JSON list of C-alpha atoms in Angstrom, two decimals:
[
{"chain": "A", "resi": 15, "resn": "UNK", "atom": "CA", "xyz": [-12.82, 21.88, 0.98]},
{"chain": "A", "resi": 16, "resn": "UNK", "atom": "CA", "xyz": [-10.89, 21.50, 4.42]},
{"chain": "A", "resi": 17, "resn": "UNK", "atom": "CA", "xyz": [-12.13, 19.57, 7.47]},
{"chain": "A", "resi": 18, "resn": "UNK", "atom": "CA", "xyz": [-10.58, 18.77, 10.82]},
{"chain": "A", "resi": 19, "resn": "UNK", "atom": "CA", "xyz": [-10.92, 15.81, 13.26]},
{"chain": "A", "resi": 20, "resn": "UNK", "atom": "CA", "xyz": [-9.71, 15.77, 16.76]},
{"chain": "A", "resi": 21, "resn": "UNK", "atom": "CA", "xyz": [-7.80, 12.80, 18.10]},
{"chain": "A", "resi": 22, "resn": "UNK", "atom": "CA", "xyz": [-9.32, 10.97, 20.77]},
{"chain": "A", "resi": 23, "resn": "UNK", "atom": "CA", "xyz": [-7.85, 9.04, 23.62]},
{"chain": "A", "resi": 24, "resn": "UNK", "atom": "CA", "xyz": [-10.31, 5.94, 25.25]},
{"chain": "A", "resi": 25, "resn": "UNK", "atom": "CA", "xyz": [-9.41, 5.58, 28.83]},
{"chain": "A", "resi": 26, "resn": "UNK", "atom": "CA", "xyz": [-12.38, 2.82, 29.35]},
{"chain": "A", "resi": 27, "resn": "UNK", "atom": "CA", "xyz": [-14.14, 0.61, 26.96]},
{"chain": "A", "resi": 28, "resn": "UNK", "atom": "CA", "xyz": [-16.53, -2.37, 26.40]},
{"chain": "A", "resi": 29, "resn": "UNK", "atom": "CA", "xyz": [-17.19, -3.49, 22.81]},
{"chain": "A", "resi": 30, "resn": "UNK", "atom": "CA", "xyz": [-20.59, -3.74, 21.46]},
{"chain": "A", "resi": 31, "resn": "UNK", "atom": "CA", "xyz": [-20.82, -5.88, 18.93]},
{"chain": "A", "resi": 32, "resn": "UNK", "atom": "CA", "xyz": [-24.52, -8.01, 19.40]},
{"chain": "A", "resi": 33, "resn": "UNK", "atom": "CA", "xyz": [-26.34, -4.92, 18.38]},
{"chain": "A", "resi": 34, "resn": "UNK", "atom": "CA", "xyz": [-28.60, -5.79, 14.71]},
{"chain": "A", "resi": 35, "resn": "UNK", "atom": "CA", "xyz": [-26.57, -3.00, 13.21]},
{"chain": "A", "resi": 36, "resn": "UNK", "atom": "CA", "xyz": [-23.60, -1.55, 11.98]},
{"chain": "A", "resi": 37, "resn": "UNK", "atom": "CA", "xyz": [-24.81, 1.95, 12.94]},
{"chain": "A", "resi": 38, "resn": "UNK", "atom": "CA", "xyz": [-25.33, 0.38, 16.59]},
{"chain": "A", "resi": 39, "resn": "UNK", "atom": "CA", "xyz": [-22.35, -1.31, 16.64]},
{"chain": "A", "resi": 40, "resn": "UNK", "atom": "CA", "xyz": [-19.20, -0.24, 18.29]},
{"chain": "A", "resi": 41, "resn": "UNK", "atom": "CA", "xyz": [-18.25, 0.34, 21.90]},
{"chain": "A", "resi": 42, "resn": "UNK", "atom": "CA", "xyz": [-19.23, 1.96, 24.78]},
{"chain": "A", "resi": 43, "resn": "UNK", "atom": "CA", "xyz": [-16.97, 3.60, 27.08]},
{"chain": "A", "resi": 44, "resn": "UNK", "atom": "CA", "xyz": [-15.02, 6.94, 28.12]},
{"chain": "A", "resi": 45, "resn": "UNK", "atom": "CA", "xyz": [-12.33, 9.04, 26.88]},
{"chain": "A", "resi": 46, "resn": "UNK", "atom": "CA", "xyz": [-11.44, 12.53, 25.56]},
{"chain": "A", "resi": 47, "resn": "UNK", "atom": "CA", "xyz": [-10.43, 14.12, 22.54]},
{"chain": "A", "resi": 48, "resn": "UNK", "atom": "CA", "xyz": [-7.40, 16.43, 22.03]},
{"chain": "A", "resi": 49, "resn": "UNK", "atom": "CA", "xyz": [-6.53, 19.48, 20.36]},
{"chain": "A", "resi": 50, "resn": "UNK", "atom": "CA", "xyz": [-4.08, 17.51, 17.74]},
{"chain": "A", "resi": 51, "resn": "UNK", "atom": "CA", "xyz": [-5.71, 15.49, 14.89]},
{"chain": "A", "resi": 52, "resn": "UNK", "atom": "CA", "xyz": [-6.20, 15.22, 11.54]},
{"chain": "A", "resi": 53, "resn": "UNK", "atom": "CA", "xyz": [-6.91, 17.55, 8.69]},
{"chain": "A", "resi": 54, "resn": "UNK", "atom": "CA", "xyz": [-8.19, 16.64, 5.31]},
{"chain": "A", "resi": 55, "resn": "UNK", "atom": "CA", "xyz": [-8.76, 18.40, 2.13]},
{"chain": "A", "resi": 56, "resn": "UNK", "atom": "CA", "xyz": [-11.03, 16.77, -0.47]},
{"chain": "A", "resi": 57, "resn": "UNK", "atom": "CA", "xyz": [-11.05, 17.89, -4.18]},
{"chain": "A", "resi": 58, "resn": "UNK", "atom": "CA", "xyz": [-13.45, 16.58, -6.71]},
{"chain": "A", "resi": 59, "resn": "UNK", "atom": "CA", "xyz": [-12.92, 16.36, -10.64]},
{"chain": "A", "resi": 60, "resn": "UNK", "atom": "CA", "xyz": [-14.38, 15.30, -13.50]},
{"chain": "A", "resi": 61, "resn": "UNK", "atom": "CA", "xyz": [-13.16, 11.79, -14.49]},
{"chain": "A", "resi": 62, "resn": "UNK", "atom": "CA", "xyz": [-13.37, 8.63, -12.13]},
{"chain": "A", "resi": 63, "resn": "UNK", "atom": "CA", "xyz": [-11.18, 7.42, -9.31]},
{"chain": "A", "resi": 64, "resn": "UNK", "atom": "CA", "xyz": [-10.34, 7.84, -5.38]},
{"chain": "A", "resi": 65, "resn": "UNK", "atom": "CA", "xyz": [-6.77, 8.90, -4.69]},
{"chain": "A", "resi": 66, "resn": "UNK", "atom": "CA", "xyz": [-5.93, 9.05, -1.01]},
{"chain": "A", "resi": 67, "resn": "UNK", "atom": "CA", "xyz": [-2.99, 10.46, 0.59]},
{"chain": "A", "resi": 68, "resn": "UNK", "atom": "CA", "xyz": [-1.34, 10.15, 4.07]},
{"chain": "A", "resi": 69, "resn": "UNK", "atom": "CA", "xyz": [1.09, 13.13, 5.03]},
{"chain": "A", "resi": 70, "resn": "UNK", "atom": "CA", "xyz": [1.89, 13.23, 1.10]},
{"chain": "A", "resi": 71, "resn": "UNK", "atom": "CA", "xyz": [2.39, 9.54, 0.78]},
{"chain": "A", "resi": 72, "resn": "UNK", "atom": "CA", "xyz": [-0.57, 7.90, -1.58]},
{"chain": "A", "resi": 73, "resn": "UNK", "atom": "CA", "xyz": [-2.04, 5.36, 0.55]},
{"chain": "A", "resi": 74, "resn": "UNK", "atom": "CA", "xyz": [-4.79, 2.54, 0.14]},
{"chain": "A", "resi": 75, "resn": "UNK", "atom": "CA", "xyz": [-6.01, 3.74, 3.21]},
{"chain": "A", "resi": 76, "resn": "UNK", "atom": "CA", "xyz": [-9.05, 1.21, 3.38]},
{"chain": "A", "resi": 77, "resn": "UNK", "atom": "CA", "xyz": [-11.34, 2.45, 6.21]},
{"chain": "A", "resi": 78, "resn": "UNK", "atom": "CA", "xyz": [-11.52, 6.56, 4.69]},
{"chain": "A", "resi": 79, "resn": "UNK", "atom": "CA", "xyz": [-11.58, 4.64, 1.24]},
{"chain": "A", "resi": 80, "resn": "UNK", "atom": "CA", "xyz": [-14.37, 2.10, 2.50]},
{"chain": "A", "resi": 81, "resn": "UNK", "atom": "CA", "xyz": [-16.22, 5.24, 4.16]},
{"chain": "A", "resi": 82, "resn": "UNK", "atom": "CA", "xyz": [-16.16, 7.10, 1.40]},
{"chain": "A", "resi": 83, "resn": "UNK", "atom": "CA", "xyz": [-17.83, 4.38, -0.74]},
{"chain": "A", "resi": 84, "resn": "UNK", "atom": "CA", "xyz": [-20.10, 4.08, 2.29]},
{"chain": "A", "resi": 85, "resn": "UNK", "atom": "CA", "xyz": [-21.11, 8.03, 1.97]},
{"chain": "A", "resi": 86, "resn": "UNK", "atom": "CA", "xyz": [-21.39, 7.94, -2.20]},
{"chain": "A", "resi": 87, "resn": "UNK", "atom": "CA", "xyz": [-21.75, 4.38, -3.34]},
{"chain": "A", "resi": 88, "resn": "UNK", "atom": "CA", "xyz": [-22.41, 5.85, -6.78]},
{"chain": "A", "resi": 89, "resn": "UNK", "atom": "CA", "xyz": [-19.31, 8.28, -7.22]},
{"chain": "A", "resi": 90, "resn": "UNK", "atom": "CA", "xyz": [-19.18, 9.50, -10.56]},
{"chain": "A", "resi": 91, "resn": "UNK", "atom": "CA", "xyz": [-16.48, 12.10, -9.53]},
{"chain": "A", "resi": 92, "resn": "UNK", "atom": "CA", "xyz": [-13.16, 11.82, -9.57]},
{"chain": "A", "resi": 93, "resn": "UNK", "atom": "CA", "xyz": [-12.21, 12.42, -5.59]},
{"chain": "A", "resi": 94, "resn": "UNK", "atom": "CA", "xyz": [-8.39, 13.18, -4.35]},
{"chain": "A", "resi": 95, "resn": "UNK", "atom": "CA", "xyz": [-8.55, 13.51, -0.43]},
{"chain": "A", "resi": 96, "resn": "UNK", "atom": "CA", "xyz": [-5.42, 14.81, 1.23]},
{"chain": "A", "resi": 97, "resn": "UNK", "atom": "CA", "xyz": [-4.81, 14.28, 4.97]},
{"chain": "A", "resi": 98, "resn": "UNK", "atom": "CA", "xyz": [-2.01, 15.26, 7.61]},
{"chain": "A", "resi": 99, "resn": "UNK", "atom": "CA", "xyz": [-2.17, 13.63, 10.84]},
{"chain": "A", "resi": 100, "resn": "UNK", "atom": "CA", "xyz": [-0.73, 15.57, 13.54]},
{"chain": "A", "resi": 101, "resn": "UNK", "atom": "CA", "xyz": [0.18, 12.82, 15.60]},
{"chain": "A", "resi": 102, "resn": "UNK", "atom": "CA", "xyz": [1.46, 9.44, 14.90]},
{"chain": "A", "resi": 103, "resn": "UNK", "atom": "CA", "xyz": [-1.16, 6.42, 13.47]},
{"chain": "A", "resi": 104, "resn": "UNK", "atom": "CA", "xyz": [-1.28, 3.33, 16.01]},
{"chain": "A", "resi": 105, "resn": "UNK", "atom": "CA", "xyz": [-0.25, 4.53, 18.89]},
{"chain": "A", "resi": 106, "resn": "UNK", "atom": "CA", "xyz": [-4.15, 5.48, 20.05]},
{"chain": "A", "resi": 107, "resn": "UNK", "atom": "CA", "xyz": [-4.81, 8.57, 19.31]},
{"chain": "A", "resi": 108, "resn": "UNK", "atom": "CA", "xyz": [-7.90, 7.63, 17.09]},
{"chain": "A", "resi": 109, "resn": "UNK", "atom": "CA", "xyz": [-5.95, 8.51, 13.99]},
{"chain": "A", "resi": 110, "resn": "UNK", "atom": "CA", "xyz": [-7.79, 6.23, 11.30]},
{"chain": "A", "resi": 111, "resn": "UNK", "atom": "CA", "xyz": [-11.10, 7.53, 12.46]},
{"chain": "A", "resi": 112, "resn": "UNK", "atom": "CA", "xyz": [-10.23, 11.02, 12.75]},
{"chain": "A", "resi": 113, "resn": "UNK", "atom": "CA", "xyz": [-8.62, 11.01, 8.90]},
{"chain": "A", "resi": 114, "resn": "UNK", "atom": "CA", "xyz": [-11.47, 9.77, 7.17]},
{"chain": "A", "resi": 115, "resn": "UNK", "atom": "CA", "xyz": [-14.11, 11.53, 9.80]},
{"chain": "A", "resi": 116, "resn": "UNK", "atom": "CA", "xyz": [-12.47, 14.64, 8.32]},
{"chain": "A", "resi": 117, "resn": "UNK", "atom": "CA", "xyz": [-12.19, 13.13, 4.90]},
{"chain": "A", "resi": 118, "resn": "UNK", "atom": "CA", "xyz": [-15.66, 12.47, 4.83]},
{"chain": "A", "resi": 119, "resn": "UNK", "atom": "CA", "xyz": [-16.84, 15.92, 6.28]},
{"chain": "A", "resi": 120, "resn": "UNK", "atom": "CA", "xyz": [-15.13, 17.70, 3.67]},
{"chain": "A", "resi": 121, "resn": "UNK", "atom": "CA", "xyz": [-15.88, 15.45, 0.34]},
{"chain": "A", "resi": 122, "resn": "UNK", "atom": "CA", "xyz": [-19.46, 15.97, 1.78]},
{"chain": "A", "resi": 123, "resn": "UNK", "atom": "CA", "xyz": [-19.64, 19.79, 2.11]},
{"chain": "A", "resi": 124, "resn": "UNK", "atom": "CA", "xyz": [-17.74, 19.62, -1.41]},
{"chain": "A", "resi": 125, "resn": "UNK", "atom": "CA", "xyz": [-20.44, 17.36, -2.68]},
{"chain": "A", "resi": 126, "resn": "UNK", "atom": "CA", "xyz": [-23.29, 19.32, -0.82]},
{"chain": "A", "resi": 127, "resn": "UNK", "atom": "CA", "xyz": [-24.31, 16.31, 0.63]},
{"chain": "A", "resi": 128, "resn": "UNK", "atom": "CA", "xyz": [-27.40, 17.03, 2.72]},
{"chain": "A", "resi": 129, "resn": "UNK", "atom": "CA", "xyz": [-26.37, 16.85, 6.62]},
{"chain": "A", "resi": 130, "resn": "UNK", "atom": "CA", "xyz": [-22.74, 16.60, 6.00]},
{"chain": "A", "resi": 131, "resn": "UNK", "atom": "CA", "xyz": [-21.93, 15.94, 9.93]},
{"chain": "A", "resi": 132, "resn": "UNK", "atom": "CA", "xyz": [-24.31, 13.17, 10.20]},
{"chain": "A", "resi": 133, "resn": "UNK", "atom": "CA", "xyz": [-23.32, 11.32, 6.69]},
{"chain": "A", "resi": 134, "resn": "UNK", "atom": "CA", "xyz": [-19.50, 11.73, 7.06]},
{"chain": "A", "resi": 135, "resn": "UNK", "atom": "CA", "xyz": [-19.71, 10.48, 11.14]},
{"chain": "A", "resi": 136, "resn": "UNK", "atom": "CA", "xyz": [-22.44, 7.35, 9.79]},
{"chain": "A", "resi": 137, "resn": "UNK", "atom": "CA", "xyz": [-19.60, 6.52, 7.24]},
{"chain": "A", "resi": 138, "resn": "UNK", "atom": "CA", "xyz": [-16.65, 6.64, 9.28]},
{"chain": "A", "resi": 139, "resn": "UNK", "atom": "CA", "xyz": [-18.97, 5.00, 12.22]},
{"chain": "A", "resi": 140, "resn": "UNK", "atom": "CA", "xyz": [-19.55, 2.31, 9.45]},
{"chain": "A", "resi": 141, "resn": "UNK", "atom": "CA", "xyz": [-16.09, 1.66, 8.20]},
{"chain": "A", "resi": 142, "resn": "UNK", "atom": "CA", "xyz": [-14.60, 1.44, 11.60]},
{"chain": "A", "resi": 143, "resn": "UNK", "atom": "CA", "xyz": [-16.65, -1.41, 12.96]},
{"chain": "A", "resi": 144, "resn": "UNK", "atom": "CA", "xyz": [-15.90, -3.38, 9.53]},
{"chain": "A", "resi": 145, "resn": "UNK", "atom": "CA", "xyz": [-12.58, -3.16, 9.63]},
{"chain": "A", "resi": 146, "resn": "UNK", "atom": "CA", "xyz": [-12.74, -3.44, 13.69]},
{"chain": "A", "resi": 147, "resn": "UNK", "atom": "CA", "xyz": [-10.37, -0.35, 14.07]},
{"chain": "A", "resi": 148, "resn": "UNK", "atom": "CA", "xyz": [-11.94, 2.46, 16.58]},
{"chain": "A", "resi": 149, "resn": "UNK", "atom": "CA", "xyz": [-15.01, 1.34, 17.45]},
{"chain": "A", "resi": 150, "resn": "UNK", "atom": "CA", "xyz": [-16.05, 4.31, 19.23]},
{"chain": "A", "resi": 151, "resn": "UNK", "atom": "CA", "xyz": [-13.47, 7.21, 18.18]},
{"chain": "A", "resi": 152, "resn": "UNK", "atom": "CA", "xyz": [-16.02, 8.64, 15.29]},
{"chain": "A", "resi": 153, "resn": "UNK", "atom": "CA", "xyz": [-18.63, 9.16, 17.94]},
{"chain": "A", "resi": 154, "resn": "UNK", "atom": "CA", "xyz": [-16.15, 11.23, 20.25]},
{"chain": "A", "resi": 155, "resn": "UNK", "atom": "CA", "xyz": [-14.66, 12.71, 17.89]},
{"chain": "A", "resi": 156, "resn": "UNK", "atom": "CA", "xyz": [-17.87, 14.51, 16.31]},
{"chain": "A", "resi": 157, "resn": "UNK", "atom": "CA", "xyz": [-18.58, 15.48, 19.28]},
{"chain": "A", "resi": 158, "resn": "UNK", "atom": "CA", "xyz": [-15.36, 16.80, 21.67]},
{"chain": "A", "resi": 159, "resn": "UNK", "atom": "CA", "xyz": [-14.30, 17.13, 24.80]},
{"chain": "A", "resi": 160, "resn": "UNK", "atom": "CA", "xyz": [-14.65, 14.28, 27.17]},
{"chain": "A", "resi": 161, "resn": "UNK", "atom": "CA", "xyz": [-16.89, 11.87, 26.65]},
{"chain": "A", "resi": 162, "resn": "UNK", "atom": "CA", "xyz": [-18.85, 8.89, 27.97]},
{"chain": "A", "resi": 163, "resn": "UNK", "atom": "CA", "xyz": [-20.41, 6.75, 25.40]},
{"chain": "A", "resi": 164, "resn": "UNK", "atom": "CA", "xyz": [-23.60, 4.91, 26.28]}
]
């Protein structure tokens, strides 16, 4: 299964990070999303293991492989996720978040995951805020255009 992201470019932002929860955690702000992002294609196997790679490079990749472990704790799968970014990583274009928003989105229509949108953004959401990367990118991202975050 394929999935595309959308980068996303913040123009303003405050981070949020008293909220109780991860899920609440994150920033608030404004920005927009573009037409370039990432696409990922996630293929599932029998065996065990999480293979990850970056514009054909194998990767650790820890905030789509921490999401992923976020959306199936209990993966008894063997998962290979491919993703191509379209633009470059860390340079703000929301790359991390928009690789494993569209990791996640497609492992979990290939799983059948119920609600795929809602588990892959609450994973990515998740991941980002532990590892402190894009603290509100997921959020645009799922939804488009421009957006102010609240």
């Amino acid at each position: 299964m394929k999935a595309f992201c959308p980068g996303h470019i913040t123009g303003l932002f405050s981070i949020e990070d008293s909220k109780p929860t991860k899920e609440k955690k994150g920033s608030v702000g404004m920005g927009f999303c573009i037409q370039l992002g990432a696409t990922a294609e996630a293929t599932v196997s029998d065996g065990t293991g999480l293979s990850i790679f970056i514009n054909n490079i194998e990767a650790e990749a820890p905030v789509t492989r921490r999401a992923i472990e976020i959306m199936v704790p209990h993966l008894d799968k063997a998962v290979e996720v491919k993703i191509e970014h379209e633009v470059p990583t860390g340079q703000g274009f929301g790359m991390s978040s928009a690789g494993t928003f569209a990791s996640c989105l497609a492992l979990a229509v290939e799983l059948e995951i119920p609600d795929p949108k809602h588990a892959a953004l609450r994973a990515t959401h998740i991941s980002e805020v532990e590892h402190r990367t894009g603290l509100g990118d997921a959020v645009a991202q799922s939804i488009g255009g421009f957006v102010h975050r609240i």
